[in-house]
Short mmCIF file of C-alpha atoms and ligand atoms in Angstrom, two decimals:
data_model
loop_
_atom_site.label_atom_id
_atom_site.label_comp_id
_atom_site.label_asym_id
_atom_site.label_seq_id
_atom_site.Cartn_x
_atom_site.Cartn_y
_atom_site.Cartn_z
CA UNK A 1 0.00 0.00 0.00
CA UNK A 2 1.39 3.41 -0.84
CA UNK A 3 1.88 5.68 2.14
CA UNK A 4 0.24 9.02 1.90
CA UNK A 5 0.51 12.08 4.15
CA UNK A 6 -2.96 11.12 5.41
CA UNK A 7 -1.53 8.01 7.05
CA UNK A 8 -0.47 9.76 10.21
CA UNK A 9 -3.85 10.71 11.56
CA UNK A 10 -5.21 9.60 14.94
CA UNK A 11 -7.72 7.41 13.14
CA UNK A 12 -5.18 5.63 10.98
CA UNK A 13 -2.92 5.22 14.01
CA UNK A 14 -5.85 3.49 15.73
CA UNK A 15 -6.27 1.15 12.73
CA UNK A 16 -2.57 0.35 12.79
CA UNK A 17 -2.73 -0.40 16.51
CA UNK A 18 -5.55 -2.89 15.91
CA UNK A 19 -3.67 -4.41 12.98
CA UNK A 20 -0.48 -4.83 14.98
CA UNK A 21 -2.25 -7.29 17.28
CA UNK A 22 -2.38 -9.71 14.33
CA UNK A 23 1.37 -9.66 13.85
CA UNK A 24 2.84 -13.18 14.02
CA UNK A 25 6.63 -13.20 13.81
CA UNK A 26 9.05 -15.76 12.40
CA UNK A 27 9.86 -16.79 15.97
CA UNK A 28 6.17 -17.38 16.62
CA UNK A 29 6.00 -19.48 13.44
CA UNK A 30 8.91 -21.64 14.60
CA UNK A 31 7.43 -22.21 18.06
CA UNK A 32 4.08 -22.98 16.50
CA UNK A 33 5.62 -25.52 14.13
CA UNK A 34 7.40 -27.32 16.97
CA UNK A 35 4.04 -27.81 18.69
CA UNK A 36 2.40 -28.76 15.36
CA UNK A 37 4.97 -31.51 14.82
CA UNK A 38 4.49 -32.74 18.39
CA UNK A 39 0.73 -33.00 17.86
CA UNK A 40 1.17 -34.72 14.47
CA UNK A 41 3.32 -37.41 16.08
CA UNK A 42 0.94 -37.78 19.01
CA UNK A 43 -1.86 -38.38 16.54
CA UNK A 44 0.07 -41.25 14.97
CA UNK A 45 0.27 -42.96 18.34
CA UNK A 46 -3.13 -42.47 19.91
CA UNK A 47 -6.65 -42.71 18.68
CA UNK A 48 -7.96 -39.35 19.91
CA UNK A 49 -5.47 -36.54 20.25
CA UNK A 50 -6.42 -33.02 19.16
CA UNK A 51 -5.36 -33.63 15.56
CA UNK A 52 -7.03 -36.92 14.65
CA UNK A 53 -4.49 -38.12 12.04
CA UNK A 54 -7.03 -40.31 10.26
CA UNK A 55 -5.63 -42.94 7.89
CA UNK A 56 -6.98 -42.57 4.32
CA UNK A 57 -5.83 -46.04 3.19
CA UNK A 58 -4.52 -44.36 0.05
CA UNK A 59 -0.91 -45.39 -0.30
CA UNK A 60 0.13 -43.76 -3.55
CA UNK A 61 -0.76 -40.78 -5.69
CA UNK A 62 -2.34 -41.23 -9.12
CA UNK A 63 0.14 -41.74 -11.96
CA UNK A 64 -1.82 -40.24 -14.85
CA UNK A 65 -2.23 -43.65 -16.50
CA UNK A 66 -5.60 -44.38 -14.85
CA UNK A 67 -8.58 -44.89 -17.15
CA UNK A 68 -12.35 -44.90 -16.74
CA UNK A 69 -15.39 -42.80 -15.96
CA UNK A 70 -16.65 -41.95 -12.47
CA UNK A 71 -18.68 -39.40 -10.55
CA UNK A 72 -17.28 -37.10 -7.90
CA UNK A 73 -19.42 -35.28 -5.35
CA UNK A 74 -17.80 -32.61 -3.21
CA UNK A 75 -19.74 -31.25 -0.27
CA UNK A 76 -17.80 -28.31 1.09
CA UNK A 77 -18.94 -25.98 3.81
CA UNK A 78 -20.49 -23.63 1.25
CA UNK A 79 -20.74 -25.35 -2.11
CA UNK A 80 -21.89 -28.67 -3.51
CA UNK A 81 -20.10 -29.74 -6.65
CA UNK A 82 -21.12 -32.74 -8.73
CA UNK A 83 -18.89 -33.81 -11.60
CA UNK A 84 -18.17 -36.67 -13.92
CA UNK A 85 -14.54 -37.41 -14.63
CA UNK A 86 -13.42 -39.39 -17.62
CA UNK A 87 -9.77 -40.30 -17.35
CA UNK A 88 -8.14 -41.00 -20.70
CA UNK A 89 -5.01 -42.65 -19.28
CA UNK A 90 -2.58 -39.95 -20.42
CA UNK A 91 -2.97 -37.29 -17.69
CA UNK A 92 -5.84 -35.75 -19.63
CA UNK A 93 -9.45 -35.99 -18.66
CA UNK A 94 -12.89 -34.77 -19.60
CA UNK A 95 -14.67 -33.18 -16.67
CA UNK A 96 -18.31 -32.10 -16.67
CA UNK A 97 -19.41 -30.24 -13.60
CA UNK A 98 -22.32 -28.59 -11.85
CA UNK A 99 -22.13 -26.40 -8.77
CA UNK A 100 -24.74 -25.21 -6.31
CA UNK A 101 -24.67 -23.25 -3.08
CA UNK A 102 -25.94 -25.53 -0.36
CA UNK A 103 -29.06 -23.98 1.22
CA UNK A 104 -27.76 -22.94 4.66
CA UNK A 105 -30.77 -24.40 6.47
CA UNK A 106 -29.73 -27.88 5.27
CA UNK A 107 -26.33 -27.53 6.92
CA UNK A 108 -27.97 -27.13 10.29
CA UNK A 109 -31.02 -29.31 9.61
CA UNK A 110 -32.13 -31.51 12.49
CA UNK A 111 -31.81 -34.65 10.44
CA UNK A 112 -29.08 -35.22 7.91
CA UNK A 113 -31.68 -36.97 5.74
CA UNK A 114 -32.78 -33.64 4.18
CA UNK A 115 -29.20 -32.86 3.26
CA UNK A 116 -28.57 -36.27 1.68
CA UNK A 117 -31.85 -36.16 -0.20
CA UNK A 118 -30.86 -32.75 -1.56
CA UNK A 119 -27.48 -34.12 -2.69
CA UNK A 120 -29.12 -37.12 -4.39
CA UNK A 121 -31.41 -34.79 -6.31
CA UNK A 122 -28.44 -32.71 -7.42
CA UNK A 123 -26.78 -35.91 -8.69
CA UNK A 124 -29.96 -36.82 -10.58
CA UNK A 125 -30.17 -33.35 -12.18
CA UNK A 126 -26.51 -33.56 -13.13
CA UNK A 127 -26.96 -36.97 -14.76
CA UNK A 128 -30.08 -35.78 -16.60
CA UNK A 129 -28.07 -32.85 -17.95
CA UNK A 130 -24.77 -34.49 -18.73
CA UNK A 131 -25.35 -38.25 -19.01
CA UNK A 132 -29.05 -38.61 -19.85
CA UNK A 133 -28.66 -41.96 -21.57
CA UNK A 134 -27.32 -43.54 -18.37
CA UNK A 135 -30.55 -42.80 -16.51
CA UNK A 136 -32.66 -44.15 -19.30
CA UNK A 137 -30.55 -47.31 -19.54
CA UNK A 138 -30.85 -47.86 -15.80
CA UNK A 139 -34.63 -47.51 -15.97
CA UNK A 140 -34.87 -49.98 -18.84
CA UNK A 141 -32.57 -52.54 -17.32
CA UNK A 142 -31.93 -52.77 -13.60
CA UNK A 143 -28.76 -54.79 -14.15
CA UNK A 144 -27.30 -51.89 -16.13
CA UNK A 145 -23.79 -50.96 -15.09
CA UNK A 146 -23.25 -48.32 -12.44
CA UNK A 147 -21.15 -45.24 -12.13
CA UNK A 148 -18.64 -45.44 -9.29
CA UNK A 149 -19.08 -42.40 -7.08
CA UNK A 150 -16.53 -40.79 -4.75
CA UNK A 151 -18.00 -38.61 -2.04
CA UNK A 152 -15.73 -35.84 -0.78
CA UNK A 153 -17.18 -34.90 2.52
CA UNK A 154 -15.83 -31.87 4.31
CA UNK A 155 -19.02 -31.16 6.14
CA UNK A 156 -18.36 -28.38 8.59
CA UNK A 157 -18.41 -30.55 11.66
CA UNK A 158 -18.19 -27.37 13.72
CA UNK A 159 -21.67 -26.36 12.59
CA UNK A 160 -23.48 -29.46 13.65
CA UNK A 161 -21.37 -29.74 16.74
CA UNK A 162 -20.36 -33.35 16.23
CA UNK A 163 -16.88 -34.58 15.71
CA UNK A 164 -16.58 -37.06 12.87
CA UNK A 165 -15.13 -40.25 14.27
CA UNK A 166 -13.78 -42.72 11.72
CA UNK A 167 -16.92 -44.82 11.94
CA UNK A 168 -19.26 -42.04 10.89
CA UNK A 169 -17.92 -42.53 7.37
CA UNK A 170 -19.97 -45.66 7.03
CA UNK A 171 -23.18 -43.91 8.00
CA UNK A 172 -22.55 -41.04 5.63
CA UNK A 173 -22.18 -43.38 2.64
CA UNK A 174 -25.16 -45.47 3.67
CA UNK A 175 -27.37 -42.41 4.06
CA UNK A 176 -26.41 -40.97 0.70
CA UNK A 177 -26.64 -44.34 -1.08
CA UNK A 178 -30.12 -44.79 0.42
CA UNK A 179 -31.30 -41.51 -1.10
CA UNK A 180 -29.63 -42.33 -4.43
CA UNK A 181 -31.42 -45.69 -4.54
CA UNK A 182 -34.76 -44.03 -3.82
CA UNK A 183 -34.27 -42.08 -7.06
CA UNK A 184 -33.17 -45.26 -8.91
CA UNK A 185 -29.95 -43.66 -10.12
CA UNK A 186 -27.26 -45.88 -11.69
CA UNK A 187 -24.71 -44.86 -9.08
CA UNK A 188 -22.78 -46.79 -6.40
CA UNK A 189 -20.64 -45.00 -3.83
CA UNK A 190 -17.28 -46.74 -3.80
CA UNK A 191 -15.25 -44.26 -1.75
CA UNK A 192 -15.67 -41.68 0.98
CA UNK A 193 -12.95 -39.20 0.35
CA UNK A 194 -11.51 -36.37 2.31
CA UNK A 195 -11.39 -33.19 0.21
CA UNK A 196 -7.67 -32.57 0.76
CA UNK A 197 -6.92 -36.14 -0.39
CA UNK A 198 -9.12 -35.53 -3.43
CA UNK A 199 -7.09 -32.43 -4.23
CA UNK A 200 -3.87 -34.48 -4.17
CA UNK A 201 -5.32 -37.12 -6.50
CA UNK A 202 -6.70 -34.70 -9.05
CA UNK A 203 -3.41 -32.85 -9.28
CA UNK A 204 -1.44 -36.10 -9.32
CA UNK A 205 -3.47 -37.45 -12.23
CA UNK A 206 -3.06 -34.29 -14.29
CA UNK A 207 0.70 -33.76 -13.81
CA UNK A 208 3.08 -34.90 -16.57
CA UNK A 209 4.56 -38.37 -15.83
CA UNK A 210 8.07 -37.11 -15.04
CA UNK A 211 6.84 -34.53 -12.51
CA UNK A 212 7.22 -35.18 -8.75
CA UNK A 213 3.83 -36.38 -7.43
CA UNK A 214 2.19 -34.27 -4.72
CA UNK A 215 2.85 -35.53 -1.22
CA UNK A 216 0.77 -32.84 0.50
CA UNK A 217 -2.79 -31.63 -0.11
CA UNK A 218 -4.30 -28.63 1.65
CA UNK A 219 -7.68 -26.92 1.62
CA UNK A 220 -8.26 -23.27 2.45
CA UNK A 221 -11.96 -22.74 1.76
CA UNK A 222 -14.84 -22.52 4.21
CA UNK A 223 -12.70 -24.69 6.44
CA UNK A 224 -9.08 -25.79 6.33
CA UNK A 225 -7.46 -29.21 6.39
CA UNK A 226 -4.35 -31.02 5.23
CA UNK A 227 -3.34 -34.49 4.11
CA UNK A 228 0.24 -35.69 3.78
CA UNK A 229 2.23 -38.80 2.92
CA UNK A 230 3.39 -40.48 6.12
CA UNK A 231 5.97 -43.21 6.54
CA UNK A 232 4.15 -46.31 7.86
CA UNK A 233 6.87 -47.14 10.37
CA UNK A 234 5.95 -44.12 12.49
CA UNK A 235 2.26 -45.03 12.72
CA UNK A 236 2.03 -46.95 15.95
CA UNK A 237 -1.72 -46.81 16.50
CA UNK A 238 -3.56 -49.78 14.99
CA UNK A 239 -4.61 -49.51 11.35
CA UNK A 240 -7.70 -51.61 10.76
CA UNK A 241 -8.44 -52.89 7.32
CA UNK A 242 -6.52 -53.92 4.28
CA UNK A 243 -4.15 -51.72 2.35
CA UNK A 244 -1.21 -51.96 0.03
CA UNK A 245 1.90 -52.04 2.22
CA UNK A 246 4.40 -52.11 -0.61
CA UNK A 247 4.90 -48.35 -0.82
CA UNK A 248 5.81 -48.11 2.87
CA UNK A 249 3.66 -45.04 3.31
CA UNK A 250 0.09 -43.85 3.51
CA UNK A 251 -1.71 -40.53 3.10
CA UNK A 252 -2.87 -39.33 6.50
CA UNK A 253 -5.68 -36.83 7.05
CA UNK A 254 -4.44 -34.52 9.80
CA UNK A 255 -7.72 -32.69 10.59
CA UNK A 256 -5.43 -29.76 11.37
CA UNK A 257 -8.36 -27.40 11.90
CA UNK A 258 -8.27 -28.50 15.53
CA UNK A 259 -4.55 -27.94 16.00
CA UNK A 260 -3.74 -26.35 19.38
CA UNK A 261 -7.29 -26.24 20.69
CA UNK A 262 -5.80 -25.55 24.11
CA UNK A 263 -4.09 -22.42 22.71
CA UNK A 264 -0.54 -22.99 23.79
CA UNK A 265 1.04 -21.34 20.74
CA UNK A 266 -1.67 -19.89 18.49
CA UNK A 267 -2.04 -16.10 18.47
CA UNK A 268 -4.89 -14.62 20.51
CA UNK A 269 -6.44 -11.19 19.98
CA UNK A 270 -9.60 -9.94 21.70
CA UNK A 271 -11.36 -10.57 18.37
CA UNK A 272 -10.31 -14.23 18.35
CA UNK A 273 -11.67 -14.54 21.87
CA UNK A 274 -15.01 -13.00 21.01
CA UNK A 275 -15.38 -14.99 17.78
CA UNK A 276 -14.72 -18.22 19.64
CA UNK A 277 -17.16 -17.41 22.45
CA UNK A 278 -19.97 -16.83 19.99
CA UNK A 279 -19.20 -19.80 17.76
CA UNK A 280 -21.25 -23.01 17.87
CA UNK A 281 -18.20 -24.95 19.06
CA UNK A 282 -16.18 -22.89 21.55
CA UNK A 283 -12.65 -24.22 22.15
CA UNK A 284 -12.78 -26.36 19.02
CA UNK A 285 -11.23 -25.86 15.57
CA UNK A 286 -9.04 -23.12 17.01
CA UNK A 287 -6.53 -23.22 14.14
CA UNK A 288 -9.33 -23.12 11.59
CA UNK A 289 -10.86 -20.10 13.35
CA UNK A 290 -7.73 -18.11 12.46
CA UNK A 291 -7.23 -19.38 8.92
CA UNK A 292 -10.35 -20.30 6.95
CA UNK A 293 -12.98 -18.44 4.97
CA UNK A 294 -15.75 -19.10 7.39
CA UNK A 295 -14.05 -16.96 10.03
CA UNK A 296 -11.90 -14.28 8.41
CA UNK A 297 -14.83 -11.99 7.57
CA UNK A 298 -16.10 -12.25 11.14
CA UNK A 299 -12.68 -11.39 12.56
CA UNK A 300 -12.61 -8.32 10.32
CA UNK A 301 -16.11 -7.34 11.39
CA UNK A 302 -15.18 -7.52 15.07
CA UNK A 303 -12.00 -5.53 14.54
CA UNK A 304 -13.83 -2.82 12.58
CA UNK A 305 -16.38 -2.52 15.37
CA UNK A 306 -13.48 -1.96 17.71
CA UNK A 307 -12.27 0.93 15.55
CA UNK A 308 -15.48 2.63 16.41
CA UNK A 309 -15.17 2.05 20.13
CA UNK A 310 -12.82 5.02 20.28
CA UNK A 311 -15.15 7.95 21.03
CA UNK A 312 -12.74 10.57 19.74
CA UNK A 313 -12.36 8.99 16.35
CA UNK A 314 -15.75 7.94 15.06
CA UNK A 315 -15.83 6.07 11.77
CA UNK A 316 -18.15 6.00 8.80
CA UNK A 317 -19.38 9.56 9.30
CA UNK A 318 -17.97 11.23 6.22
CA UNK A 319 -20.50 14.01 6.23
CA UNK A 320 -19.63 14.90 9.80
CA UNK A 321 -23.17 14.39 10.99
CA UNK A 322 -25.28 11.34 11.51
CA UNK A 323 -23.96 7.87 11.16
CA UNK A 324 -23.62 5.52 8.24
CA UNK A 325 -25.19 2.51 9.85
CA UNK A 326 -27.70 1.36 12.38
CA UNK A 327 -27.83 -1.76 14.46
CA UNK A 328 -29.46 -3.82 11.71
CA UNK A 329 -26.56 -3.52 9.25
CA UNK A 330 -24.36 -6.57 8.57
CA UNK A 331 -21.58 -4.74 10.42
CA UNK A 332 -23.61 -5.33 13.57
CA UNK A 333 -24.70 -8.89 12.82
CA UNK A 334 -22.54 -11.83 13.82
CA UNK A 335 -21.27 -13.95 10.92
CA UNK A 336 -22.86 -11.57 8.40
CA UNK A 337 -19.63 -10.56 6.66
CA UNK A 338 -18.18 -12.83 3.98
CA UNK A 339 -14.41 -13.12 3.86
CA UNK A 340 -14.25 -12.09 0.20
CA UNK A 341 -14.01 -8.47 1.43
CA UNK A 342 -10.44 -9.23 2.54
CA UNK A 343 -9.49 -10.05 -1.04
CA UNK A 344 -11.11 -6.89 -2.38
CA UNK A 345 -9.29 -4.82 0.25
CA UNK A 346 -5.98 -6.35 -0.73
CA UNK A 347 -6.60 -5.95 -4.46
CA UNK A 348 -7.64 -2.30 -4.43
CA UNK A 349 -4.47 -0.20 -4.52
CA UNK A 350 -6.04 2.89 -6.02
CA UNK A 351 -5.74 6.28 -4.36
CA UNK A 352 -9.50 6.67 -3.91
CA UNK A 353 -10.12 3.03 -2.90
CA UNK A 354 -13.42 3.21 -4.75
CA UNK A 355 -13.74 -0.53 -5.33
CA UNK A 356 -13.17 -1.26 -1.69
CA UNK A 357 -15.55 1.50 -0.63
CA UNK A 358 -18.22 -0.07 -2.80
CA UNK A 359 -17.52 -3.49 -1.26
CA UNK A 360 -17.74 -1.98 2.25
CA UNK A 361 -21.10 -0.59 1.25
CA UNK A 362 -22.30 -3.94 -0.08
CA UNK A 363 -20.94 -6.25 2.56
CA UNK A 364 -21.03 -4.16 5.74
CA UNK A 365 -24.25 -2.40 4.76
CA UNK A 366 -22.95 1.12 5.32
CA UNK A 367 -24.39 3.88 3.16
CA UNK A 368 -21.99 4.98 0.44
CA UNK A 369 -21.93 8.66 1.32
CA UNK A 370 -20.65 7.85 4.78
CA UNK A 371 -17.63 5.86 3.64
CA UNK A 372 -14.59 8.09 3.32
CA UNK A 373 -11.25 7.23 1.79
CA UNK A 374 -9.82 7.16 5.30
CA UNK A 375 -12.45 4.66 6.43
CA UNK A 376 -11.53 2.39 3.53
CA UNK A 377 -7.85 2.82 4.28
CA UNK A 378 -8.45 1.66 7.85
CA UNK A 379 -10.41 -1.39 6.66
CA UNK A 380 -7.59 -2.20 4.27
CA UNK A 381 -4.95 -2.00 7.01
CA UNK A 382 -6.88 -4.34 9.29
CA UNK A 383 -7.94 -6.75 6.52
CA UNK A 384 -4.34 -7.09 5.42
CA UNK A 385 -3.24 -7.91 8.95
CA UNK A 386 -5.90 -10.62 9.32
CA UNK A 387 -5.21 -12.10 5.87
CA UNK A 388 -1.46 -12.10 6.39
CA UNK A 389 -1.72 -13.85 9.74
CA UNK A 390 -4.03 -16.47 8.20
CA UNK A 391 -1.65 -17.16 5.32
CA UNK A 392 1.40 -17.31 7.58
CA UNK A 393 -0.35 -19.85 9.81
CA UNK A 394 -1.34 -21.80 6.70
CA UNK A 395 2.30 -21.84 5.58
CA UNK A 396 3.36 -23.00 9.05
CA UNK A 397 0.99 -25.98 8.77
CA UNK A 398 2.18 -26.89 5.27
CA UNK A 399 5.82 -26.55 6.28
CA UNK A 400 5.28 -28.74 9.32
CA UNK A 401 3.71 -31.57 7.36
CA UNK A 402 6.48 -31.33 4.77
CA UNK A 403 8.98 -31.80 7.59
CA UNK A 404 6.96 -34.65 9.12
CA UNK A 405 6.60 -36.39 5.78
CA UNK A 406 10.36 -36.06 5.16
CA UNK A 407 9.46 -34.75 1.77
CA UNK A 408 12.99 -33.89 0.75
CA UNK A 409 14.53 -37.18 1.88
CA UNK A 410 14.02 -40.07 -0.47
CA UNK A 411 15.50 -43.48 0.05
CA UNK A 412 17.13 -44.94 -3.02
CA UNK A 413 19.05 -48.22 -2.86
CA UNK A 414 19.17 -47.96 0.92
CA UNK A 415 20.67 -44.49 0.83
CA UNK A 416 18.86 -41.30 1.72
CA UNK A 417 19.12 -38.91 -1.17
CA UNK A 418 17.76 -35.42 -1.40
CA UNK A 419 14.63 -35.18 -3.56
CA UNK A 420 14.79 -32.16 -5.81
CA UNK A 421 11.26 -30.92 -5.29
CA UNK A 422 8.27 -31.34 -3.04
CA UNK A 423 4.84 -30.85 -4.53
CA UNK A 424 1.86 -29.42 -2.67
CA UNK A 425 -1.68 -29.46 -4.10
CA UNK A 426 -3.97 -26.73 -2.75
CA UNK A 427 -7.60 -25.80 -3.29
CA UNK A 428 -10.27 -23.55 -1.79
CA UNK A 429 -11.50 -20.02 -2.42
CA UNK A 430 -9.25 -18.36 0.15
CA UNK A 431 -5.98 -19.63 -1.31
CA UNK A 432 -7.36 -19.14 -4.81
CA UNK A 433 -8.57 -15.56 -4.45
CA UNK A 434 -6.74 -13.84 -1.60
CA UNK A 435 -3.89 -11.95 -3.27
CA UNK A 436 -0.48 -12.92 -1.92
CA UNK A 437 -1.70 -15.90 0.13
CA UNK A 438 1.00 -18.11 -1.38
CA UNK A 439 3.74 -15.52 -0.90
CA UNK A 440 2.88 -15.19 2.79
CA UNK A 441 2.82 -18.98 3.13
CA UNK A 442 6.28 -19.07 1.58
CA UNK A 443 7.49 -16.56 4.17
CA UNK A 444 6.62 -19.13 6.84
CA UNK A 445 8.27 -21.95 4.90
CA UNK A 446 11.51 -19.94 4.79
CA UNK A 447 11.26 -19.23 8.52
CA UNK A 448 11.30 -22.94 9.39
CA UNK A 449 14.82 -24.14 10.07
CA UNK A 450 14.35 -27.53 8.42
CA UNK A 451 13.16 -25.84 5.23
CA UNK A 452 14.77 -22.41 4.89
CA UNK A 453 15.22 -20.24 1.81
CA UNK A 454 17.02 -22.77 -0.35
CA UNK A 455 14.49 -25.58 0.02
CA UNK A 456 11.53 -23.23 -0.04
CA UNK A 457 12.35 -22.50 -3.70
CA UNK A 458 12.05 -26.22 -4.41
CA UNK A 459 8.51 -26.52 -3.07
CA UNK A 460 5.89 -26.40 -5.83
CA UNK A 461 2.51 -25.19 -4.75
CA UNK A 462 -0.08 -26.02 -7.39
CA UNK A 463 -3.69 -25.06 -7.40
CA UNK A 464 -5.99 -27.97 -8.26
CA UNK A 465 -9.12 -26.02 -9.11
CA UNK A 466 -12.22 -27.87 -7.91
CA UNK A 467 -9.76 -30.63 -7.19
CA UNK A 468 -11.79 -32.20 -4.41
CA UNK A 469 -14.64 -33.28 -6.68
CA UNK A 470 -12.44 -34.43 -9.54
CA UNK A 471 -10.12 -36.20 -7.10
CA UNK A 472 -13.10 -37.91 -5.46
CA UNK A 473 -13.96 -39.28 -8.90
CA UNK A 474 -10.41 -40.50 -9.44
CA UNK A 475 -10.36 -42.24 -6.05
CA UNK A 476 -13.81 -43.79 -6.67
CA UNK A 477 -12.52 -45.26 -9.89
CA UNK A 478 -9.40 -46.67 -8.25
CA UNK A 479 -11.52 -48.16 -5.45
CA UNK A 480 -14.01 -49.71 -7.89
CA UNK A 481 -11.21 -51.17 -10.00
CA UNK A 482 -9.44 -52.51 -6.92
CA UNK A 483 -12.67 -54.21 -5.82
CA UNK A 484 -13.13 -55.63 -9.30
CA UNK A 485 -9.62 -57.07 -9.21
CA UNK A 486 -10.26 -58.64 -5.82
CA UNK A 487 -13.51 -60.18 -7.04
CA UNK A 488 -12.17 -61.65 -10.27
P1 ADP B 501 -16.12 -24.97 0.00
O1 ADP B 501 -15.47 -24.69 1.30
O2 ADP B 501 -17.59 -25.18 0.10
O3 ADP B 501 -15.44 -26.05 -0.78
P2 ADP B 501 -14.86 -22.66 -1.25
O4 ADP B 501 -13.54 -23.32 -1.40
O5 ADP B 501 -15.36 -21.88 -2.42
O6 ADP B 501 -16.03 -23.63 -0.89
O7 ADP B 501 -14.73 -21.68 0.02
C1 ADP B 501 -15.78 -20.87 0.43
C2 ADP B 501 -15.26 -19.91 1.48
O8 ADP B 501 -14.32 -19.01 0.89
C3 ADP B 501 -16.34 -19.05 2.13
O9 ADP B 501 -16.09 -19.03 3.53
C4 ADP B 501 -16.12 -17.67 1.55
O10 ADP B 501 -16.35 -16.68 2.53
C5 ADP B 501 -14.66 -17.68 1.18
N1 ADP B 501 -14.39 -16.88 -0.02
C6 ADP B 501 -15.09 -16.88 -1.18
N2 ADP B 501 -14.56 -16.02 -2.06
C7 ADP B 501 -13.49 -15.45 -1.44
C8 ADP B 501 -12.52 -14.47 -1.83
N3 ADP B 501 -12.57 -13.87 -3.02
N4 ADP B 501 -11.56 -14.15 -0.93
C9 ADP B 501 -11.50 -14.73 0.28
N5 ADP B 501 -12.39 -15.65 0.70
C10 ADP B 501 -13.37 -16.01 -0.14
MG1 MG B 502 -13.96 -27.35 -0.96
#
């Protein structure tokens, strides 16, 4: 942001003071990562530590040679995506996709039945649109072949207040399959997939054969989560079920949203405290509450309200009289502010900040004539602080799982040799749209001693757009083919 002579006013000083509370230094990042690694290892030993470390039973990334047609369904915290993925066996694919915003009342519905019935109907509409002959064939002949379906389920567990234990997976598939069968759709769920794992698989399939496969997948959307490739020898808790042991490793779903729920290293501002107190799951998902899209807009809202708590420097009163808002505006309603305003604030570098002022009008509900350039400047200062802290924490998490997964050390003929690159697949609207998210993440990667500046340059971070749904399809296909091999 360019500095202007107007920057040194009492009001802008107040904004800077609020912003400075979000500062998270390189030392903080290092301390945080030490604790992150401790919790990762704990999760490999016990069944219920704060990061669950759930085995995915996926032991290798896709190669690009896979072939077949499958359906992927991705239920995020905000969007439902249904797609069909046809893999041609040469890293290319044909993807058809539909997307819908999940009606919010379904996310908090008393019974999950309404939600699953809604999803089944979306699958039916998608098939009618994109694969109409399959429905007809299924109606004419009940022994008609089925689509394998992978269900990427990142249901915001924090909204319904339950914690997904491993066993819930079974119920989720059963419930959705039940609704699918009621509609007589030619679809069989063959895999329940975590969205970060899906992101890895979709990027892995699409990369050229000679490229390093992704060993890390991370989501920064409504929520945040990460999956990484873990050496089997360090997993001391029991792994039930069958899996291919020949690779010596398995992708593990960290559930890192709940990292440091006891707040031993995470930053704490008064806004974090208030957000947590008014959330549906106080003391849970504490990492996520500082990083993901569901919370960043609310943090900004709370911090902006605090700007106004200073009697001598009232905000949003450009005309000098009256006040640009009343108590019914989104600025005064909890959870009413979407985190996309942070991206707009970061993007608008104009002198007048007109785009941002318009966004403030639209998303905070303040009348345009009351929003001065100085008001917008203050919002920009605070938004940047919140966004930067989120991205630095995100980078800390990615760096920590890279260290845990020993991404740079590859064993070849019994010798440990340094791998040239590590590949990270990311997806989600926050990492996709917030300007500079990756650069801030890289700042954290450089701060970590076991990574540093030299290795940081050798970490690829690739965006797998809508990767969760496509990846769910890829995994469904692999699962169906594996089953077929077992049966024959
Ligand atoms: P899902 O989590 O359902 O898979 P997304 O990855 O699209 O969906 O993430 C949606 C979240 O991203 C919402 O919390 C929303 O507030 C946030 N978001 C959407 N657009 C932006 C943007 N331009 N900048 C920052 N956050 C955004
Ligand atoms: Mg998603």
